Tab-separated table of C-alpha atoms and ligand atoms in Angstrom:
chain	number	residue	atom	x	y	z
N	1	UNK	CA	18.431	-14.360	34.297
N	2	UNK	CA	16.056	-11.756	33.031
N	3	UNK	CA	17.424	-8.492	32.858
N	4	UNK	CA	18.282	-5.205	31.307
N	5	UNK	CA	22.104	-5.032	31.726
N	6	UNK	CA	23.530	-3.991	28.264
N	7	UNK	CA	27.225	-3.977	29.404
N	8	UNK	CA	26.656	-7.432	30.426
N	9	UNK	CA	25.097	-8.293	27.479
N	10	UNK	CA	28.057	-7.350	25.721
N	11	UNK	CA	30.308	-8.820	27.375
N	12	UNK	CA	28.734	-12.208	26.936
N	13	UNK	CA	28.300	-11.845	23.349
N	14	UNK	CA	32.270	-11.102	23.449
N	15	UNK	CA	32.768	-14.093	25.434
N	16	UNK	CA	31.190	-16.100	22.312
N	17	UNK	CA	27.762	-16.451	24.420
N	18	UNK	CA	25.023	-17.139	23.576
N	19	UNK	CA	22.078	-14.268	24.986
N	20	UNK	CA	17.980	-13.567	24.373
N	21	UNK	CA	17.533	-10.276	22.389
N	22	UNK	CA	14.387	-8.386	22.312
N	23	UNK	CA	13.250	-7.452	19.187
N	24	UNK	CA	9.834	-6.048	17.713
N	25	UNK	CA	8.916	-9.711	15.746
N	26	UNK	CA	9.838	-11.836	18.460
N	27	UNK	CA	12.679	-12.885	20.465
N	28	UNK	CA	16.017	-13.919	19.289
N	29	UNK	CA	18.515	-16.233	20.767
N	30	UNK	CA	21.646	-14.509	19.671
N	31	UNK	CA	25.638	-14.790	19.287
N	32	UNK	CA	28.086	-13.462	17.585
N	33	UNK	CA	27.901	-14.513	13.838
N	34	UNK	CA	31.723	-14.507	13.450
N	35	UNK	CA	32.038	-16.978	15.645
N	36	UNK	CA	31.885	-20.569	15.278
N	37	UNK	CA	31.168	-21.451	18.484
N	38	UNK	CA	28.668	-18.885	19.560
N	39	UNK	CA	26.773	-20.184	16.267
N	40	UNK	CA	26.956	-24.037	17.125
N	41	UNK	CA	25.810	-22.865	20.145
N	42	UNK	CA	22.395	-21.377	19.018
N	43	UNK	CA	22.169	-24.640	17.079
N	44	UNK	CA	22.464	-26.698	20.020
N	45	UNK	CA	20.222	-24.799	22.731
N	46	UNK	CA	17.531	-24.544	19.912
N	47	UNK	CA	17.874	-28.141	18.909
N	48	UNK	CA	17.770	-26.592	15.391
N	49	UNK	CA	19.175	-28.669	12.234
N	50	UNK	CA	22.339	-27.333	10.597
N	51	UNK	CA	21.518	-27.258	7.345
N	52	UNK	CA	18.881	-24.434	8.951
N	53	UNK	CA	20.040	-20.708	8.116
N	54	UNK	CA	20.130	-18.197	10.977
N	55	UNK	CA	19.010	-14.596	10.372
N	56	UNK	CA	21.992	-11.953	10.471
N	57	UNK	CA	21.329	-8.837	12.556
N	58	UNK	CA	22.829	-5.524	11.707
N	59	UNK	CA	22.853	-2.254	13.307
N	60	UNK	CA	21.939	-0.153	10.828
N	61	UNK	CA	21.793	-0.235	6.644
N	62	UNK	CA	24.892	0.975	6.298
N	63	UNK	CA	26.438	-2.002	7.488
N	64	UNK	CA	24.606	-4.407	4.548
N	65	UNK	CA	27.279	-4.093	2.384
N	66	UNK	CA	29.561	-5.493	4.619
N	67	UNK	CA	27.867	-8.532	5.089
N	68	UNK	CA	26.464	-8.933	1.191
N	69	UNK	CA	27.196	-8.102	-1.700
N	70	UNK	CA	25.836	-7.861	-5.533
N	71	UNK	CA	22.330	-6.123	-3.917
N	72	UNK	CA	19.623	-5.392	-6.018
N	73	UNK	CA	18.441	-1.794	-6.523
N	74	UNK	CA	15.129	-3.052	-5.310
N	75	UNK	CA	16.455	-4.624	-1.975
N	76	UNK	CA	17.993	-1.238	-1.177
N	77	UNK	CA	14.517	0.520	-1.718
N	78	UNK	CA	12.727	-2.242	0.543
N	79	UNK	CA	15.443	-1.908	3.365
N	80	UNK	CA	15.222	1.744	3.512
N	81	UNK	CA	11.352	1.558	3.676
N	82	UNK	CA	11.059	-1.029	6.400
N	83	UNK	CA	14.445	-0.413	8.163
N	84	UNK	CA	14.854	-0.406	10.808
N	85	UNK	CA	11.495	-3.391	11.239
N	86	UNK	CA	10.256	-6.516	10.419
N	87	UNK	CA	11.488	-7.641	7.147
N	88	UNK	CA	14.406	-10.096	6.444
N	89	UNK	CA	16.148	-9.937	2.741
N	90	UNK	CA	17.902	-12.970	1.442
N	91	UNK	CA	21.315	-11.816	-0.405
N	92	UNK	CA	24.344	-13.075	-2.028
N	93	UNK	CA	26.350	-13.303	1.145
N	94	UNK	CA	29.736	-11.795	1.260
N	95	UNK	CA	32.847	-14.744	2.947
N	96	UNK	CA	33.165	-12.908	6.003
N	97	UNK	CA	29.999	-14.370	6.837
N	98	UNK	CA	30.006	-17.966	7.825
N	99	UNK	CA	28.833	-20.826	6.367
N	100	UNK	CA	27.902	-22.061	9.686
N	101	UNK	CA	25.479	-19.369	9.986
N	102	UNK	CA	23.710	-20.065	6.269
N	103	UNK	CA	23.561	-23.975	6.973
N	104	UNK	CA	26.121	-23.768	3.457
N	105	UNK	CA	24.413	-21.373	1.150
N	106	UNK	CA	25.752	-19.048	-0.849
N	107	UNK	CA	23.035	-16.584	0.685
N	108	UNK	CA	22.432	-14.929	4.039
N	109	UNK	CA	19.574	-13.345	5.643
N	110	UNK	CA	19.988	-10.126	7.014
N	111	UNK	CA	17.511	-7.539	8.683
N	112	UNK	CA	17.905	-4.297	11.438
N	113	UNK	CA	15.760	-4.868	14.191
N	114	UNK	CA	13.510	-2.539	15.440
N	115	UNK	CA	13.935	-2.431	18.968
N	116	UNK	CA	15.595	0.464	21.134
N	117	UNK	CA	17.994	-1.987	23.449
N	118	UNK	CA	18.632	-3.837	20.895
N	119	UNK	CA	19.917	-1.413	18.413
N	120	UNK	CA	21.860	-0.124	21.018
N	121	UNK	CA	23.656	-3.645	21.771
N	122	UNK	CA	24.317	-4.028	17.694
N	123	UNK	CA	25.939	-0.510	17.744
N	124	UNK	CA	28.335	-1.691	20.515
N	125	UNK	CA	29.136	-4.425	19.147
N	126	UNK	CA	31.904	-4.888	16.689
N	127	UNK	CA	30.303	-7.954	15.293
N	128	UNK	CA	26.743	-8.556	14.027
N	129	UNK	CA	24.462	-11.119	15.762
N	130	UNK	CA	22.859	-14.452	13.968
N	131	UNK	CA	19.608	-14.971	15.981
N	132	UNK	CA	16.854	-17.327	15.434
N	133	UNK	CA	13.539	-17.373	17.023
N	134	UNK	CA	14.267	-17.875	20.896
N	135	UNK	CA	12.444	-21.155	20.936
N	136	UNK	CA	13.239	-24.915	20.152
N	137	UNK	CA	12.667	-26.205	17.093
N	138	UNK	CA	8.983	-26.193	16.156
N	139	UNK	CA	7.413	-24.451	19.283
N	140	UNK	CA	5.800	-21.611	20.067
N	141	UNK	CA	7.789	-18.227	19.250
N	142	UNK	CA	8.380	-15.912	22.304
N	143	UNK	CA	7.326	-12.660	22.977
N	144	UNK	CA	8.096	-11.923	26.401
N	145	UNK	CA	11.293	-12.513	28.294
N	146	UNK	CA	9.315	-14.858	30.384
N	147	UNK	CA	8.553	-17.299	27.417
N	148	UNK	CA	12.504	-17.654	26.668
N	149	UNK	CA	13.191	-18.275	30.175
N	150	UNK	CA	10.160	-20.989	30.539
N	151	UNK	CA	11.648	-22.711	27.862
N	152	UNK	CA	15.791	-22.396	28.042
N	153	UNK	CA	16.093	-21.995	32.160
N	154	UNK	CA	19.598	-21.670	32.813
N	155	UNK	CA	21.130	-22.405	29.191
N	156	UNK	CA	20.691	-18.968	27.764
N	157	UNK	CA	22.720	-17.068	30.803
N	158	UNK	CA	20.946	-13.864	29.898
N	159	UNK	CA	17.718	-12.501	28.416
N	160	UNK	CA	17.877	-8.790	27.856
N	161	UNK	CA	14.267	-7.906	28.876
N	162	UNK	CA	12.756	-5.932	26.426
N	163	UNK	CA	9.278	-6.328	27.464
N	164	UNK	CA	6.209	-7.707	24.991
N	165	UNK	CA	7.301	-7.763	21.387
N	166	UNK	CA	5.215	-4.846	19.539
N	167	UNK	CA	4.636	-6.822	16.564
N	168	UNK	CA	4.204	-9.866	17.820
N	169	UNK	CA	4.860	-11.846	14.544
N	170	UNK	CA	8.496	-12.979	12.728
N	171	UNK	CA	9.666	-11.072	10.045
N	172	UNK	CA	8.518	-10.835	6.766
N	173	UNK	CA	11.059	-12.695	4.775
N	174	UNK	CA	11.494	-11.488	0.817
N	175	UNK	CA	14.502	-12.674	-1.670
N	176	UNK	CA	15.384	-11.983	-5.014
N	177	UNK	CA	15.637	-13.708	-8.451
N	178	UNK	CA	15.519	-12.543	-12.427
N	179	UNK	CA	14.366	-9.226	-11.470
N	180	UNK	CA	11.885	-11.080	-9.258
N	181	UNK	CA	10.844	-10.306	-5.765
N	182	UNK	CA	10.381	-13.415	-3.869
N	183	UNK	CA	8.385	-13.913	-0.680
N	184	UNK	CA	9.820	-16.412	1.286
N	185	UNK	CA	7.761	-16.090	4.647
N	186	UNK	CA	4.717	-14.246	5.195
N	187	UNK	CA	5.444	-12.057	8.233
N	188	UNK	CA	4.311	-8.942	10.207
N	189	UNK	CA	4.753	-6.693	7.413
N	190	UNK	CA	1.758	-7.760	5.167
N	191	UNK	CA	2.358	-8.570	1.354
N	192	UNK	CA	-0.237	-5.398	0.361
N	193	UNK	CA	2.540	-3.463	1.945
N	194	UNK	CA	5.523	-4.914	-0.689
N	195	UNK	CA	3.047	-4.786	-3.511
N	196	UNK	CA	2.682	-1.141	-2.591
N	197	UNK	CA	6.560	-0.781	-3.691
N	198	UNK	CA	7.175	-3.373	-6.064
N	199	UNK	CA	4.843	-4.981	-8.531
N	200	UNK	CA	7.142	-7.792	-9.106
N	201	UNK	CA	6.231	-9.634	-5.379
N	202	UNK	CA	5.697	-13.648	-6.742
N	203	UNK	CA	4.877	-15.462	-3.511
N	204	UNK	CA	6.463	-18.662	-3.118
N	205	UNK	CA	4.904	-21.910	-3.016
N	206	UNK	CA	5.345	-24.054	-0.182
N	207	UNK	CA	7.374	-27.098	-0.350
N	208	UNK	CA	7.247	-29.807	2.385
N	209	UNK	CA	9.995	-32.400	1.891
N	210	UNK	CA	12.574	-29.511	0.552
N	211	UNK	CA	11.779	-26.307	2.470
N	212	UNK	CA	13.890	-23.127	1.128
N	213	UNK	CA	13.528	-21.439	4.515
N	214	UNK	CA	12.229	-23.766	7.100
N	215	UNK	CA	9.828	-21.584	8.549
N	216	UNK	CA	7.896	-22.879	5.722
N	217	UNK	CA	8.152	-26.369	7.093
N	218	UNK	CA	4.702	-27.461	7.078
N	219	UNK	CA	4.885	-28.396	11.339
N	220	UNK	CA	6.020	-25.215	13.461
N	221	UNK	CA	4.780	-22.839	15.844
N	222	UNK	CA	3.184	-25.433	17.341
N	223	UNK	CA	1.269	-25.667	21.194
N	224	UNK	CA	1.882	-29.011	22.621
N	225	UNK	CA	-1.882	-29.173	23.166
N	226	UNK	CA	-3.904	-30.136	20.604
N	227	UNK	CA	-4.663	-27.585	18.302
N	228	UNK	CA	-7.594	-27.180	15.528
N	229	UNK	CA	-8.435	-24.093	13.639
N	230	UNK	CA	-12.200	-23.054	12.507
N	231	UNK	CA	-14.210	-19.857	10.470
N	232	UNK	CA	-16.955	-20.514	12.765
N	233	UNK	CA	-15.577	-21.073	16.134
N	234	UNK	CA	-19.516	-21.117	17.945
N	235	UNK	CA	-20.122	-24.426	16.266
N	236	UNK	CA	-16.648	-25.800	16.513
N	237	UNK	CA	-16.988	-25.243	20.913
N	238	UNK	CA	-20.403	-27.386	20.573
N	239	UNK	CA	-18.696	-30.150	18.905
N	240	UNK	CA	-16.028	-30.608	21.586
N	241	UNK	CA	-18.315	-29.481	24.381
N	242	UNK	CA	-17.380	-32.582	26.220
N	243	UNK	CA	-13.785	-31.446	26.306
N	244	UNK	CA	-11.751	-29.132	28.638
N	245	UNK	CA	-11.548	-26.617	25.395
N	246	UNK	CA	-9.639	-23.520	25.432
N	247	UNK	CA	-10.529	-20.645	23.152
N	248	UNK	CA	-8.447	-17.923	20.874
N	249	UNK	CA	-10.538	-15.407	19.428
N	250	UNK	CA	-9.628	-13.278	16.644
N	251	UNK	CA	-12.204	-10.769	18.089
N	252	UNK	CA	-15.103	-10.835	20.955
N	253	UNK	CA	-17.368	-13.455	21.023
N	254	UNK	CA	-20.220	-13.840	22.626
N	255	UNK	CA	-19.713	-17.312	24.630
N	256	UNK	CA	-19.669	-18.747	28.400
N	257	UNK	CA	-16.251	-17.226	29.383
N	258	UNK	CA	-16.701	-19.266	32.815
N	259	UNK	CA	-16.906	-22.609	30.764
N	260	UNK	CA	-14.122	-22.125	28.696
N	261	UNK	CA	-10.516	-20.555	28.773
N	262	UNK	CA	-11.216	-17.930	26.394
N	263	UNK	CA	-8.247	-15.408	24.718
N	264	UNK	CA	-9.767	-12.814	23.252
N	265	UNK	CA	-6.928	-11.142	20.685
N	266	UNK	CA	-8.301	-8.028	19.910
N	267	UNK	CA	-11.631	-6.950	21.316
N	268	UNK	CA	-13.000	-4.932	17.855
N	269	UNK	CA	-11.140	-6.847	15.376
N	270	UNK	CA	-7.863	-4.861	14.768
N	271	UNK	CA	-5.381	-6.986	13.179
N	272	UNK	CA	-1.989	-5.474	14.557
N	273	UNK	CA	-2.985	-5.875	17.723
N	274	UNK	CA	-4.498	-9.311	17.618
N	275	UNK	CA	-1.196	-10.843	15.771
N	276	UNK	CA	0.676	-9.001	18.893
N	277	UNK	CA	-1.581	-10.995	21.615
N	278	UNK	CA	-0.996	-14.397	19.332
N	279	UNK	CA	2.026	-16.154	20.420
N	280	UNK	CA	1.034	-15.083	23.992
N	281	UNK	CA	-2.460	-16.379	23.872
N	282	UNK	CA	-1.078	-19.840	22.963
N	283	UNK	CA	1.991	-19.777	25.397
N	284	UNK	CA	-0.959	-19.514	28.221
N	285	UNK	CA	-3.396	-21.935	26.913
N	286	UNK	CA	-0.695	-24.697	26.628
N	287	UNK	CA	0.240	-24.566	29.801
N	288	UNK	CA	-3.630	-25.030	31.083
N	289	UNK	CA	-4.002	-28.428	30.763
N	290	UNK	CA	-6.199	-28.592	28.263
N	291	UNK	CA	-8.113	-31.092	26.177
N	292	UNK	CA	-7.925	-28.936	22.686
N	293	UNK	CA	-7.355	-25.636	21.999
N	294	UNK	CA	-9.295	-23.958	19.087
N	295	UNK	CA	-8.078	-20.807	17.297
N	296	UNK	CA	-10.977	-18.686	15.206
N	297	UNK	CA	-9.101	-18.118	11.802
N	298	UNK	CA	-7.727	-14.641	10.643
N	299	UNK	CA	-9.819	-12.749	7.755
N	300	UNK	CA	-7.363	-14.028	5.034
N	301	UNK	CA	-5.408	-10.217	4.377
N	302	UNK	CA	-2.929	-8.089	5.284
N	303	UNK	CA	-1.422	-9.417	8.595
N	304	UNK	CA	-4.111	-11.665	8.872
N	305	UNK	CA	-2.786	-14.052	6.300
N	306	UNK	CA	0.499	-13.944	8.392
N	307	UNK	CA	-1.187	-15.019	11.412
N	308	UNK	CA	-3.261	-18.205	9.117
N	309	UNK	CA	-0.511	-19.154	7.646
N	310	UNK	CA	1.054	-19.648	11.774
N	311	UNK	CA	-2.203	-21.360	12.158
N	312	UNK	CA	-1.929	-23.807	9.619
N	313	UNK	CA	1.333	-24.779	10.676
N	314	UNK	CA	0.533	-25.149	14.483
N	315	UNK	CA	-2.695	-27.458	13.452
N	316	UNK	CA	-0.653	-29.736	11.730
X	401	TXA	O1	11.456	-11.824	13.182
X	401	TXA	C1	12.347	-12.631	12.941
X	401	TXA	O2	12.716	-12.884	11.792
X	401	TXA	C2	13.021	-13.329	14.145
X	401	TXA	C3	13.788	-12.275	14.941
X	401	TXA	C4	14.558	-12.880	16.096
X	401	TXA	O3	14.648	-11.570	14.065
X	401	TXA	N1	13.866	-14.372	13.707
X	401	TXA	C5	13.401	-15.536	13.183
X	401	TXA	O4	14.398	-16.449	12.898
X	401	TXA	O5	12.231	-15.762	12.978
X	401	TXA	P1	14.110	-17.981	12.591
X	401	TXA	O6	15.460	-18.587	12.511
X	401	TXA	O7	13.180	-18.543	13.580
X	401	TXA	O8	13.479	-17.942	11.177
X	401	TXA	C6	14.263	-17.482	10.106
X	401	TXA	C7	13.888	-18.168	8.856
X	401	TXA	C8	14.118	-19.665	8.910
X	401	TXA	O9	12.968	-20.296	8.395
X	401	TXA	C9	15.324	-19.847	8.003
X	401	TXA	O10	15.282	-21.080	7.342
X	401	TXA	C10	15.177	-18.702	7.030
X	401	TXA	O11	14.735	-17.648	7.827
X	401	TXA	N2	16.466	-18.350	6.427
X	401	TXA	C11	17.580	-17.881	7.029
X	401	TXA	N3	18.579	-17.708	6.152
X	401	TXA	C12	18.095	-18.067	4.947
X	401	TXA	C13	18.651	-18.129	3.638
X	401	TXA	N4	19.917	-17.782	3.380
X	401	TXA	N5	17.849	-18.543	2.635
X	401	TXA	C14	16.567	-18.911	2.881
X	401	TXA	N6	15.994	-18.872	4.092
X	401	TXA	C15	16.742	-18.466	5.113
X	402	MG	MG1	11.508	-19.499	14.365
């Protein structure tokens, strides 16, 4: 059921439920993060691996201290910045917080979303929510209340509609080591941002067979269709001419839009808005029946390196 019942919403979450949350990234498929059952929950419905940490959701930043502890000067700064918003810190987690919830480390995620109904859920709530990406394992990230219920039907009992997701694009995901700041995920808030507070930002390097966070898993995000990526999408659309091709383009393009099933992302090239049609533009083209979809890839900075980095993972 899609809907904007709060009271409801909390009472399912108290009934160790499992519910959709709107948030500004994406949405989240939430629970209680107290609760052992509401957390094997998510892990079912998701079809997620265990050993695959959940992101903690506070109301507000006075609350981090009661789920971590030992926090770095620097993680306070970031959090007060980008708070509430997009970005996720990995912390020294405190034992109220379950291991269930950090697949067994000895860290948690935690970030305030930055979404109206949502914040006003988290205040209600005497418990703070673990939420992962409201998809299964691998797909396409949701941001509409339509995409959750597409995918879940009548598993998730309730999504709290929250309409399209303003960013668009998952948190930005940073943790902390020697006086380093480490970037774990690239994410909707860009890494020119972090570098504007902190010169110590070392970007992680992607590791297949032993991912830290598995967003960096090499396969995610993925359309069921096939999927290539191209600088020069004109030439790419001759090559597979034969095909039933459908299009993403970063900007406008000048190509038959009768032929092909064209999504244009942001008609003069702004970034925010074209990582905010994303996820949408592939939800529709995967459900066209399709031969191949091709995405035009991102100018590689800012958000745009957010969005390849999706790319590369969804081609793979
Ligand atoms: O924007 C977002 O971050 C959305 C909304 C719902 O908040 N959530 C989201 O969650 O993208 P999820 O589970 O799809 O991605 C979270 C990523 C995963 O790759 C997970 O492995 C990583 O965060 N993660 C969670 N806890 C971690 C930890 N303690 N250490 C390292 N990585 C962690
Ligand atoms: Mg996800």
């Amino acid at each position: 059921m899609i809907d904007q019942d709060l009271i409801l919403a909390k009472k399912l979450l108290e009934k160790d439920e499992v519910i959709a949350i709107p948030t500004e990234t994406v949405y989240g498929l939430a629970g209680n993060a107290f609760s052992e059952s509401a957390v094997k929950k998510i892990f079912e419905i998701k079809k997620r691996p265990f050993y695959n940490p959940l992101i903690v959701h506070i109301a507000s930043i006075d609350k981090l201290n009661t789920v971590a502890k030992n926090i770095p000067e620097i993680a306070y700064q970031l959090a007060e910045i980008f708070w509430p918003g997009p970005l996720t810190l990995i912390l020294e987690k405190k034992d109220i917080i379950p291991n269930w919830v950090t697949g067994g480390k000895n860290t948690v995620a935690v970030r305030v979303p930055n979404h109206s109904l949502t914040l006003k859920l988290l205040d209600s709530l005497s418990f703070p929510l673990a939420a992962p990406s409201a998809n299964p394992f691998g797909t396409i990230s949701p941001t509409q209340a339509v995409h959750v219920e597409n995918y879940f039907k009548d598993q998730v009992k309730l999504v709290l509609d929250g309409g399209s997701c303003e960013n668009g694009m998952e948190s930005t995901i940073i943790g902390f080591e020697n006086n380093k700041v480490i970037l774990y995920r690239h994410g909707a808030i860009s890494i020119e941002k972090i570098e504007s507070i902190t010169d110590q930002l070392v970007l992680n390097t992607y590791q297949d067979s032993t991912p830290i966070a598995p967003g960096m898993l090499t396969k995610h995000y993925a359309p069921k269709t096939k999927t290539i990526a191209t600088l020069d999408l004109k030439n790419e659309i001759i090559e597979f001419s034969n095909f039933k091709i459908g299009v993403v383009a970063y900007q406008n393009i000048e190509i038959d839009k009768n032929k092909y099933t064209v999504k244009i992302l942001s008609e003069n090239g702004n970034m925010e808005e074209a990582a905010r049609n994303f996820y949408s533009a592939l939800h529709q083209l995967d459900k066209e029946n399709l031969d191949i979809i091709i995405i035009e890839k991102f100018p590689d900075n800012s958000v745009g390196r957010t969005i390849n980095d999706r790319i590369n993972r969804a081609i793979k």
